[in-house]
PDB file of C-alpha atoms in Angstrom:
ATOM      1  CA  UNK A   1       0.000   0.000   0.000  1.00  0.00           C
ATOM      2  CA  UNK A   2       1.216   3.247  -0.569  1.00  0.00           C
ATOM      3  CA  UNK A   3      -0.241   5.517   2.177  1.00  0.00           C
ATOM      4  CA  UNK A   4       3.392   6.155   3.861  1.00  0.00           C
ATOM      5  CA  UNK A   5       2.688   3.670   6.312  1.00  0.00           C
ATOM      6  CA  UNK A   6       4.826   0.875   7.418  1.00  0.00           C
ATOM      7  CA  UNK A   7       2.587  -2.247   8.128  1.00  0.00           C
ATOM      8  CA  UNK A   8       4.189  -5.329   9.823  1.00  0.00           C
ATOM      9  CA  UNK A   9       2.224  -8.668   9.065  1.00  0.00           C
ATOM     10  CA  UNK A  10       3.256 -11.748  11.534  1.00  0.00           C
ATOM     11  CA  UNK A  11       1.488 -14.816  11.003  1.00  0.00           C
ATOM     12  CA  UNK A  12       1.593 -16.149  14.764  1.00  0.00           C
ATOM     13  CA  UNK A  13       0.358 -20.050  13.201  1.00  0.00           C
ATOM     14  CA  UNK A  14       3.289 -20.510  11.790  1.00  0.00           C
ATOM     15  CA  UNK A  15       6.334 -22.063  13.032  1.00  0.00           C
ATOM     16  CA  UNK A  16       8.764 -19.272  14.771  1.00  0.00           C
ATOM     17  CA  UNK A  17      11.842 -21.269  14.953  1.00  0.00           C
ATOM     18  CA  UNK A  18      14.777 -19.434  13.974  1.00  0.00           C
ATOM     19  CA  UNK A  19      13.513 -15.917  14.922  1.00  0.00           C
ATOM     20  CA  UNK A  20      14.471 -13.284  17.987  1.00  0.00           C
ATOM     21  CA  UNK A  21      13.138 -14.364  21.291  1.00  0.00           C
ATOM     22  CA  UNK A  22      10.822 -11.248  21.673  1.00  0.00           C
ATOM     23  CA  UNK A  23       8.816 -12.512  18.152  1.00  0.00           C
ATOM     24  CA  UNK A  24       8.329 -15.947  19.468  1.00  0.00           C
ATOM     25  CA  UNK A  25       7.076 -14.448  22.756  1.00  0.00           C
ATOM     26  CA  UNK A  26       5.290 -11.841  20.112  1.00  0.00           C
ATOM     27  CA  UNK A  27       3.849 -15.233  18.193  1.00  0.00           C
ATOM     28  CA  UNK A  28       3.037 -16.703  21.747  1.00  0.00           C
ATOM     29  CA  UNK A  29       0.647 -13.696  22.938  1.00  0.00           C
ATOM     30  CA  UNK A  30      -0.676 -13.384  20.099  1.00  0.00           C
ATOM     31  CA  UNK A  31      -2.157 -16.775  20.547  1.00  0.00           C
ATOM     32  CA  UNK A  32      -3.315 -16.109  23.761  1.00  0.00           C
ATOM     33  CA  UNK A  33      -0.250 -18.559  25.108  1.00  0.00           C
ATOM     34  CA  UNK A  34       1.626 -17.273  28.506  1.00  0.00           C
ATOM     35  CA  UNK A  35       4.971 -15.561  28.004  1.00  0.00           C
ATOM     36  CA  UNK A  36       7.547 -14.981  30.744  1.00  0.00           C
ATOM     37  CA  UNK A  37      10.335 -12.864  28.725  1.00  0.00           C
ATOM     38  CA  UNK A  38      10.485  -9.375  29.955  1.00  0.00           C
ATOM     39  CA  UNK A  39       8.412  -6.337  31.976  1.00  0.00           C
ATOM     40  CA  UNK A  40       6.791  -5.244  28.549  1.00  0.00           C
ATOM     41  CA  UNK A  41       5.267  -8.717  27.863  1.00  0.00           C
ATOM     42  CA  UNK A  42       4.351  -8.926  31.733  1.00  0.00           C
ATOM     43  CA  UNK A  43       2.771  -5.079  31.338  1.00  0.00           C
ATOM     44  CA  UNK A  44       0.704  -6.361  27.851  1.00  0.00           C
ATOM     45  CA  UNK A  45      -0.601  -9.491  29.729  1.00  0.00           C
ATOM     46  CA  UNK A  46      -1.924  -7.392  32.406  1.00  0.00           C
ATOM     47  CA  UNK A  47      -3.548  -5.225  30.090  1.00  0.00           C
ATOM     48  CA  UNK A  48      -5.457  -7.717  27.560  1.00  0.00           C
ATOM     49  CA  UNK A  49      -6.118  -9.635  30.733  1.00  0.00           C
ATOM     50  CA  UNK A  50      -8.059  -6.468  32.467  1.00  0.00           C
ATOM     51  CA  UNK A  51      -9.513  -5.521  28.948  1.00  0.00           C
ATOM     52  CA  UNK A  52     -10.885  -8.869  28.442  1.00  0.00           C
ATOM     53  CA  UNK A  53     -12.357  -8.956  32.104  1.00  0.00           C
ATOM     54  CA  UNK A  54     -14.021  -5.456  31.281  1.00  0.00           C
ATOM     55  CA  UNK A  55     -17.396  -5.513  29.287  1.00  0.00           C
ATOM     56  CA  UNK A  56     -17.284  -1.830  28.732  1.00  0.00           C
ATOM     57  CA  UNK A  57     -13.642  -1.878  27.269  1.00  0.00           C
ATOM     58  CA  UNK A  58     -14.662  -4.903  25.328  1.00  0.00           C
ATOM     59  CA  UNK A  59     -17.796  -3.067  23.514  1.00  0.00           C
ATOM     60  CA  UNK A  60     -15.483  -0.469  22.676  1.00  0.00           C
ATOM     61  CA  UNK A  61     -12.603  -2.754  20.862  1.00  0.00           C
ATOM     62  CA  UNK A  62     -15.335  -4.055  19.277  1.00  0.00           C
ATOM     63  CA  UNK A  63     -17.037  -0.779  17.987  1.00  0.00           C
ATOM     64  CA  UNK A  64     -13.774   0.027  16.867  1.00  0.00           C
ATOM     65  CA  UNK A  65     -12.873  -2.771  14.989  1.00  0.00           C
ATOM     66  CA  UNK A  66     -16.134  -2.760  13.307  1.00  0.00           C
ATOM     67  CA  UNK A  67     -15.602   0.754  12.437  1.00  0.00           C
ATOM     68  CA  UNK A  68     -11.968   0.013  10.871  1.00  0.00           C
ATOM     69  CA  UNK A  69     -13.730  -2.589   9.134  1.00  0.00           C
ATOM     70  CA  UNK A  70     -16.447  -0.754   7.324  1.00  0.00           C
ATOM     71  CA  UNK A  71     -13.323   2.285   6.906  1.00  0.00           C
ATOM     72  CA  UNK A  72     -11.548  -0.185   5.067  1.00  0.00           C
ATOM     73  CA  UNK A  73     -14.332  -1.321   2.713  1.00  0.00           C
ATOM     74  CA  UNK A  74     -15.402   1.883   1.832  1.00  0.00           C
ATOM     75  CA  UNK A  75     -12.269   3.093   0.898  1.00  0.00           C
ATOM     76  CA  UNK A  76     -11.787   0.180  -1.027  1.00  0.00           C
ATOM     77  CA  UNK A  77     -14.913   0.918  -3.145  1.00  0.00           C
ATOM     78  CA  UNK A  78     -13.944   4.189  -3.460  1.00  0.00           C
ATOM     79  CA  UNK A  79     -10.667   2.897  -5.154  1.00  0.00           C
ATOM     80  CA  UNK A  80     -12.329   0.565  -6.900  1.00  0.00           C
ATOM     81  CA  UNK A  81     -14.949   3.135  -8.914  1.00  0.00           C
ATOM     82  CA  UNK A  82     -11.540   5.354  -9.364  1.00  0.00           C
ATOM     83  CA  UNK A  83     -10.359   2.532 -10.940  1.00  0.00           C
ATOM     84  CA  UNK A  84     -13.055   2.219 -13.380  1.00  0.00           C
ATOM     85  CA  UNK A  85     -12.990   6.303 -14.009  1.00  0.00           C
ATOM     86  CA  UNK A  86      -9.430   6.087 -14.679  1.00  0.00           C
ATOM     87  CA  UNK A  87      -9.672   2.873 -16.900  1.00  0.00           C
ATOM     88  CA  UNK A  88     -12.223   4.614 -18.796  1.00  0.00           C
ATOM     89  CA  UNK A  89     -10.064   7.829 -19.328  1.00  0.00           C
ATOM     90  CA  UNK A  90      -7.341   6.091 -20.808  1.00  0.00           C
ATOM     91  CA  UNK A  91      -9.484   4.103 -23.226  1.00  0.00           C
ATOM     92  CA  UNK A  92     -11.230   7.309 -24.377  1.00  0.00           C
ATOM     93  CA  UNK A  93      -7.931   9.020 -24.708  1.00  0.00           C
ATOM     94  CA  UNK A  94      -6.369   5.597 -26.799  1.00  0.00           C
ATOM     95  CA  UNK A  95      -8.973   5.933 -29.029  1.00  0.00           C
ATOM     96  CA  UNK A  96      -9.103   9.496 -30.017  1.00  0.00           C
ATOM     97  CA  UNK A  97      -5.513   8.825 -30.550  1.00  0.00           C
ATOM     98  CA  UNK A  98      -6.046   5.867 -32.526  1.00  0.00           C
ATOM     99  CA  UNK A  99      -8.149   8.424 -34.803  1.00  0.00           C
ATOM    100  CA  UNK A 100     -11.713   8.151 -33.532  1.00  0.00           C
ATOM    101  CA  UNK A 101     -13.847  10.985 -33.485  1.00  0.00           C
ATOM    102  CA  UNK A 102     -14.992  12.170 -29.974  1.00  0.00           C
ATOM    103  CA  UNK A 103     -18.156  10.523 -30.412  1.00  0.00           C
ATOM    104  CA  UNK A 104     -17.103   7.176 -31.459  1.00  0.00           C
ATOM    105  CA  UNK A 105     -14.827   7.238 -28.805  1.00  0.00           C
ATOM    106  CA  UNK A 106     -17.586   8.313 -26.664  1.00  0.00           C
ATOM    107  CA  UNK A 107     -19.915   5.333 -27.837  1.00  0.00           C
ATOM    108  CA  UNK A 108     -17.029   2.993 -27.389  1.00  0.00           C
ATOM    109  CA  UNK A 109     -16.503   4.000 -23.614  1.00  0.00           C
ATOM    110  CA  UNK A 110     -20.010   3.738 -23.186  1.00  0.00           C
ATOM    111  CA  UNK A 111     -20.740  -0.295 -24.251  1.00  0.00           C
ATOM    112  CA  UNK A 112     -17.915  -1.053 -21.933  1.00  0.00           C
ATOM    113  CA  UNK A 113     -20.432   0.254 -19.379  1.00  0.00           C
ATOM    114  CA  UNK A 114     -17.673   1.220 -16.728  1.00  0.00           C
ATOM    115  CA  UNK A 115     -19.108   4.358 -15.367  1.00  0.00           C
ATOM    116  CA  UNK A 116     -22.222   5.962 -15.685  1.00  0.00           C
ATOM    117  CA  UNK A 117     -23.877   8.220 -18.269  1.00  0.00           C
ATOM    118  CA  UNK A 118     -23.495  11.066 -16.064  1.00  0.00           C
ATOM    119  CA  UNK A 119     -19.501  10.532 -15.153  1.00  0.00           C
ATOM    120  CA  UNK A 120     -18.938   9.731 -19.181  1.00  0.00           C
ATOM    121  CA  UNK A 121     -20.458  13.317 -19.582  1.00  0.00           C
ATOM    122  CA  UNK A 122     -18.167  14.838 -17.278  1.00  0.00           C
ATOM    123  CA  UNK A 123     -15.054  12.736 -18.717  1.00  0.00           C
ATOM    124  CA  UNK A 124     -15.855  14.018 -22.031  1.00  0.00           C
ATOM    125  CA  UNK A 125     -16.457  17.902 -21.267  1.00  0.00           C
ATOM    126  CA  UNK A 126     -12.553  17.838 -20.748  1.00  0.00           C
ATOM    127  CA  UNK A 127     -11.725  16.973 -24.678  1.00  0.00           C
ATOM    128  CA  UNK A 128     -14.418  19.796 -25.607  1.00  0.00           C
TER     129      UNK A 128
END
């Protein structure tokens, strides 16, 4: 993705031989397993252990992941109708330059049925 974000995936099912100590303890909390390594694992014990016993903190998490959730579809739909505007420029503009007129290009964009009337009128206003 390119939002500027760094994103670290860990599969914690997976075998975590060969890896630091702190990702197998990582792998091991993450799968709800005890560790005993160090104050900051001790610390994030303690704390999913008093969020989990706390109904109110729980309802929360869960709002929030449900709101991530429907974030992250949205956007994705959003991307995915760009995608379709921006497919359909670049076939309008390869055929004008191909040597269709506007409106054969026009027609053409239009059976593909990508976008709608309305955004095929707007995509067309800029070659007028």
């Amino acid at each position: 993705m390119q939002d500027g974000v760094t994103k670290i995936i860990i599969n914690s099912q997976v075998s975590a031989e060969g890896q630091s100590e702190d990702l197998k303890a990582l792998a091991k909390l993450m799968n709800n397993e005890p560790v005993k390594l160090n104050k900051y694992f001790d610390y994030a014990q303690r704390r999913i252990k008093e969020i989990n016993e706390d109904p109110e903190m729980r309802e929360k998490i869960m709002l929030y992941e449900t709101r991530m959730l429907e974030r992250e579809q949205a956007a994705g739909k959003a991307g995915y109708e760009q995608g379709k505007a921006d497919s359909a420029k670049i076939i309008l503009e390869n055929q004008l330059n191909n040597g269709s007129t506007l409106e054969q290009a026009t027609e053409f964009v239009r059976n593909l049925k990508l976008i709608s009337d309305e955004e095929l009128n707007k995509l067309i206003a800029l070659y007028k």
